[in-house]
mmCIF file with all atom_site columns, C-alpha atoms in Angstrom:
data_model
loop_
_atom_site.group_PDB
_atom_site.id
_atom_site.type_symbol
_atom_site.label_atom_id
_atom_site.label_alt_id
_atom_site.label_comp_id
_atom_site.label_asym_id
_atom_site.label_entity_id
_atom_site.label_seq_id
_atom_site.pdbx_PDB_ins_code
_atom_site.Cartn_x
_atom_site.Cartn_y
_atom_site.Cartn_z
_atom_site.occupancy
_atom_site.B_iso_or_equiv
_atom_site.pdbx_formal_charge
_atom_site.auth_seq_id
_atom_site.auth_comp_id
_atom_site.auth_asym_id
_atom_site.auth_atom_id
_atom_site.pdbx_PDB_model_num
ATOM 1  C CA . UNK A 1 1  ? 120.105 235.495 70.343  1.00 66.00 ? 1  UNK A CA 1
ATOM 2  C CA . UNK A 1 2  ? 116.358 235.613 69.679  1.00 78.00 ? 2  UNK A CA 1
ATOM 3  C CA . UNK A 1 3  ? 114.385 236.031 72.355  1.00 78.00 ? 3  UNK A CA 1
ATOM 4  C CA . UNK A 1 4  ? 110.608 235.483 72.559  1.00 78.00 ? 4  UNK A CA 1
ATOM 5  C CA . UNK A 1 5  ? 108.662 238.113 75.207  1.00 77.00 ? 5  UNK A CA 1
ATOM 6  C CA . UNK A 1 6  ? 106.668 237.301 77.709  1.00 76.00 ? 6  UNK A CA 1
ATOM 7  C CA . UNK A 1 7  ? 103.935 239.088 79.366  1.00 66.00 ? 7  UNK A CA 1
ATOM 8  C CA . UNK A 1 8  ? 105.409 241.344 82.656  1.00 65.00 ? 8  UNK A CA 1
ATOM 9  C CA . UNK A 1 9  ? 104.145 244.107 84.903  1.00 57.00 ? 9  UNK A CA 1
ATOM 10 C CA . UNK A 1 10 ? 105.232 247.741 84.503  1.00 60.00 ? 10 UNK A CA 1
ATOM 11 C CA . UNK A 1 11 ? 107.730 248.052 87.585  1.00 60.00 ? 11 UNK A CA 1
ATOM 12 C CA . UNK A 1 12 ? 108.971 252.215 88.418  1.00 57.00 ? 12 UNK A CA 1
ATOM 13 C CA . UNK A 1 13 ? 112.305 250.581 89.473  1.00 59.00 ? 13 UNK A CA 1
ATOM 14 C CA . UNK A 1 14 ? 114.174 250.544 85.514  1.00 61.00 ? 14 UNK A CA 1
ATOM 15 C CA . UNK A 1 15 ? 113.036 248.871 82.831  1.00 69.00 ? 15 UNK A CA 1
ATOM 16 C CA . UNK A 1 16 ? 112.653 244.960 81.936  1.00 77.00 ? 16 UNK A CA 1
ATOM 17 C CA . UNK A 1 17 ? 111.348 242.123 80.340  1.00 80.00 ? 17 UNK A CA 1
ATOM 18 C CA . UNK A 1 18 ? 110.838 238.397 80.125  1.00 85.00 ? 18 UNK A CA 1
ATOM 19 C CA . UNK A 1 19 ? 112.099 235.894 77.544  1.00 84.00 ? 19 UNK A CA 1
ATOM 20 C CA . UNK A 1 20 ? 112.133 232.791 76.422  1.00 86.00 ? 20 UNK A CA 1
ATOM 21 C CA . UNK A 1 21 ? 114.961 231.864 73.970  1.00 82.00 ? 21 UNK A CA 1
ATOM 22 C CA . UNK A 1 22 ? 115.927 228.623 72.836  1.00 83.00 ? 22 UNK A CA 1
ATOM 23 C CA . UNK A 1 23 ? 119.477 227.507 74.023  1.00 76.00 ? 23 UNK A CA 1
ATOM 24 C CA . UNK A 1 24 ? 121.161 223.914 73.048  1.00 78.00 ? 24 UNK A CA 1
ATOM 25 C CA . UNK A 1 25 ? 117.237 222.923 72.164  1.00 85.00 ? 25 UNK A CA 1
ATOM 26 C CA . UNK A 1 26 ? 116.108 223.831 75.546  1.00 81.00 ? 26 UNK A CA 1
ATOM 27 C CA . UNK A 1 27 ? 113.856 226.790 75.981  1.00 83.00 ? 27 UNK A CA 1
ATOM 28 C CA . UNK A 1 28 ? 115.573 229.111 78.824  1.00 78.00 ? 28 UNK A CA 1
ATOM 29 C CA . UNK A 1 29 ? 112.980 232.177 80.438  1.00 81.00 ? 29 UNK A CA 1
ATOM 30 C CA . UNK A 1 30 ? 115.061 234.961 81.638  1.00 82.00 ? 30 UNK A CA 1
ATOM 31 C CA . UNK A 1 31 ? 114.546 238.484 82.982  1.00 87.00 ? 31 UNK A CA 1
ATOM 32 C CA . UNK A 1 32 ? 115.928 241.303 81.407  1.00 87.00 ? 32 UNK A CA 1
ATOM 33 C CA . UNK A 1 33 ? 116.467 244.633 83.525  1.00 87.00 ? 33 UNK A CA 1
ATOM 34 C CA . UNK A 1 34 ? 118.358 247.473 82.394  1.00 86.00 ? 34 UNK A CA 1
ATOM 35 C CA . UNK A 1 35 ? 118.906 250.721 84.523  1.00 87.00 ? 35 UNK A CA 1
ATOM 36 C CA . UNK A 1 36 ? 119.443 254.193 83.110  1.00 86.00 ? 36 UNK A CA 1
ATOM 37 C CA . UNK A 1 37 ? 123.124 255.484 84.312  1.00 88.00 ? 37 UNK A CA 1
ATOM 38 C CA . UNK A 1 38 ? 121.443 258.594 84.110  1.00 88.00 ? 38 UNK A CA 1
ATOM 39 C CA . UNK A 1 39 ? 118.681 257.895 87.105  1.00 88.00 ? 39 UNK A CA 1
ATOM 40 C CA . UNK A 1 40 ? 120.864 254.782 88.727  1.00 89.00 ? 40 UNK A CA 1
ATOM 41 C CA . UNK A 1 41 ? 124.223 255.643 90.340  1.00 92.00 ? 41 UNK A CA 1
ATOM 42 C CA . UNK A 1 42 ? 126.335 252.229 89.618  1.00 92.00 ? 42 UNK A CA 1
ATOM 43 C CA . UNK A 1 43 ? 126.348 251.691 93.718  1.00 94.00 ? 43 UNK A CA 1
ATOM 44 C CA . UNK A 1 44 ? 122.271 251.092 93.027  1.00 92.00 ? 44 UNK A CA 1
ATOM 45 C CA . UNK A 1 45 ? 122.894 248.632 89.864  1.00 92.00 ? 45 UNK A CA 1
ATOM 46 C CA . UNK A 1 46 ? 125.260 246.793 92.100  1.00 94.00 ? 46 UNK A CA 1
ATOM 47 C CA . UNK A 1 47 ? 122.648 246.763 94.936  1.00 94.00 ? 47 UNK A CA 1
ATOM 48 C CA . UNK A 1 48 ? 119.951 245.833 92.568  1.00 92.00 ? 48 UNK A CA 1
ATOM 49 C CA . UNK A 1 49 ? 122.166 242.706 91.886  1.00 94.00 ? 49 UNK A CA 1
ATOM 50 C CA . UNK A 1 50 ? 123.720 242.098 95.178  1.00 95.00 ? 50 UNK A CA 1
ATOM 51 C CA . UNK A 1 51 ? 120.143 241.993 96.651  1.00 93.00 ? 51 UNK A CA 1
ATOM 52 C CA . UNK A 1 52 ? 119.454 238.989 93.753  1.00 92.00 ? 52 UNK A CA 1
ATOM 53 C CA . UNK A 1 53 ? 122.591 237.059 94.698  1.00 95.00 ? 53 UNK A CA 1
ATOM 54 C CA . UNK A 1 54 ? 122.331 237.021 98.210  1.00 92.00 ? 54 UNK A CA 1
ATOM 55 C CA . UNK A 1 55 ? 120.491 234.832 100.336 1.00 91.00 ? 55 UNK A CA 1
ATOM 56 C CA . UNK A 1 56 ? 117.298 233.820 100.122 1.00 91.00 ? 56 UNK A CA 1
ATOM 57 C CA . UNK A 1 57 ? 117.246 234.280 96.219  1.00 90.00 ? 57 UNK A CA 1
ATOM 58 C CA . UNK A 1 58 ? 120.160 232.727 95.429  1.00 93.00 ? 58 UNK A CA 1
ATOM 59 C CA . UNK A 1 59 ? 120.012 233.946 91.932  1.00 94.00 ? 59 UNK A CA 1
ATOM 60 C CA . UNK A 1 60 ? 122.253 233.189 88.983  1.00 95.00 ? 60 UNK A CA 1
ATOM 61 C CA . UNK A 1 61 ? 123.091 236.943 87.109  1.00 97.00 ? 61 UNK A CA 1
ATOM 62 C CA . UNK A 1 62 ? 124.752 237.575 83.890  1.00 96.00 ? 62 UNK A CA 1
ATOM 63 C CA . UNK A 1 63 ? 125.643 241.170 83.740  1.00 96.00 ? 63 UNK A CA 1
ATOM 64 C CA . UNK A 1 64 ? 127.551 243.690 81.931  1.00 94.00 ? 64 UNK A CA 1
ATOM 65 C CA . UNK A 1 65 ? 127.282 247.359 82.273  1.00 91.00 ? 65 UNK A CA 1
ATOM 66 C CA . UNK A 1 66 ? 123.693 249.379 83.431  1.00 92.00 ? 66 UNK A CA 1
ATOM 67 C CA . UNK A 1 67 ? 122.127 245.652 82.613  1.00 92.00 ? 67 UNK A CA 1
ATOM 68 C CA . UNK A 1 68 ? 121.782 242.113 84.377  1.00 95.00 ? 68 UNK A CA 1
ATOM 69 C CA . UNK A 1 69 ? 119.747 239.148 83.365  1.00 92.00 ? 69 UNK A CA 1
ATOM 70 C CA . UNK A 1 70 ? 118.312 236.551 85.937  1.00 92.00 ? 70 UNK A CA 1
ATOM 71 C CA . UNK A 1 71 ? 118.863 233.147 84.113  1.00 88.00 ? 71 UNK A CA 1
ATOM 72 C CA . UNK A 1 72 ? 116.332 231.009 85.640  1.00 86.00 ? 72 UNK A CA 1
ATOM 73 C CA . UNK A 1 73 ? 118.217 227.984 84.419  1.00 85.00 ? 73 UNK A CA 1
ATOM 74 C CA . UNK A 1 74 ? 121.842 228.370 85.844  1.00 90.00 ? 74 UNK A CA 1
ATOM 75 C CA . UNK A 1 75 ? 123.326 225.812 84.000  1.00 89.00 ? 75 UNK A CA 1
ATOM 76 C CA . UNK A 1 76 ? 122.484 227.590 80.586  1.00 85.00 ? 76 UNK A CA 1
ATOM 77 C CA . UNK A 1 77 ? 123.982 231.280 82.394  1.00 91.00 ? 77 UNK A CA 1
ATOM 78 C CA . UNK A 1 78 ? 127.427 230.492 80.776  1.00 93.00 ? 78 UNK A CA 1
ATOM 79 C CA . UNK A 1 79 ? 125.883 230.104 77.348  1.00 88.00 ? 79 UNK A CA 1
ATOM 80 C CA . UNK A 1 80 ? 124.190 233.832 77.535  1.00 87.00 ? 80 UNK A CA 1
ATOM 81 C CA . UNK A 1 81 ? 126.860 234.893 78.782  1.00 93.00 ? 81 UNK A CA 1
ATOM 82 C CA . UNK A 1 82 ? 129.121 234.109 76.625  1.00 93.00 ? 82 UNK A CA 1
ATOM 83 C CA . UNK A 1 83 ? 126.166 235.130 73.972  1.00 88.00 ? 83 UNK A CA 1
ATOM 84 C CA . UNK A 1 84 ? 126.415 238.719 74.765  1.00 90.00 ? 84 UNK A CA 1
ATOM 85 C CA . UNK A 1 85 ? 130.012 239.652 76.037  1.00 95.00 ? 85 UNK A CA 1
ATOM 86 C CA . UNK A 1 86 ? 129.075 239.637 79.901  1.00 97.00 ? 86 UNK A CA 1
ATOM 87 C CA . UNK A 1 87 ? 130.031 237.715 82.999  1.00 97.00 ? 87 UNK A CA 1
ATOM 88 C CA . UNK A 1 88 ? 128.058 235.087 85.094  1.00 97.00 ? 88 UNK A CA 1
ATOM 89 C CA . UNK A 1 89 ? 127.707 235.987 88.742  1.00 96.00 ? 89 UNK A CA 1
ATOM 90 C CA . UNK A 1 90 ? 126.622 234.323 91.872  1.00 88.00 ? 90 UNK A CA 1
ATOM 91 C CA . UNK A 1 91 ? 124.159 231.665 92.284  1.00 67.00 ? 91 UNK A CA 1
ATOM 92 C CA . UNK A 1 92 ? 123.815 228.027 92.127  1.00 60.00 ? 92 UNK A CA 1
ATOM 93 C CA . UNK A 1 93 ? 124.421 225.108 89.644  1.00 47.00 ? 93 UNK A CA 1
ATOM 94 C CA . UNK A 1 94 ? 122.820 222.292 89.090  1.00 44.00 ? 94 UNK A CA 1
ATOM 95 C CA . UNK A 1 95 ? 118.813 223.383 89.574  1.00 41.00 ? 95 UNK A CA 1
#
C-alpha cells in the first residue's frame, strides 16, 4: 500500500509517521506508530492503544504486533487492515 508522508513532530515516546494513501479513490491520513519490544514491554503497547480506544478519543486502531495505526477514517480501517495482515480495534463507524 503506498503511502504518501506527511510532515510530524519528533515525539520520545516510539517512533511514527503520517500518511496519506489512496484507498477505493478516497485519500485516507493515518498515523503510523511502532514501539521497539526492546524499550516497550507489550503491557505499554497495549496501554499506548487502550489509552486511544477509550473514551474521549474514541479512536479506530488497526494493529498487529509492536505497531498500531490510527485510521482517521473508520470506515476505510477494514481495508488496511486487511492490507497488512492485522486486526481492527475499537472505535466508531460511520464518521
Amino acid at each position: 500500500m503506498d503511502c504518501r508522508l506527511l510532515p510530524r513532530a519528533r515525539a520520545n515516546f516510539g517512533s511514527g509517521l503520517d500518511c496519506v494513501a489512496d484507498i477505493e479513490g478516497a485519500s485516507v491520513e493515518n498515523e503510523i506508530h511502532v514501539l521497539d519490544p526492546a524499550r516497550f514491554s507489550r503491557d505499554d503497547i497495549g496501554d499506548s492503544i487502550a489509552g486511544r480506544l477509550a473514551a474521549p478519543y474514541n479512536q479506530t486502531i488497526v494493529a498487529a504486533g509492536n505497531w498500531y495505526i490510527r485510521v482517521r477514517y473508520p470506515d476505510h480501517a477494514p481495508g488496511v487492515a486487511e492490507a497488512l495482515d492485522a486486526v481492527v480495534l475499537g472505535g466508531r463507524s460511520g464518521s
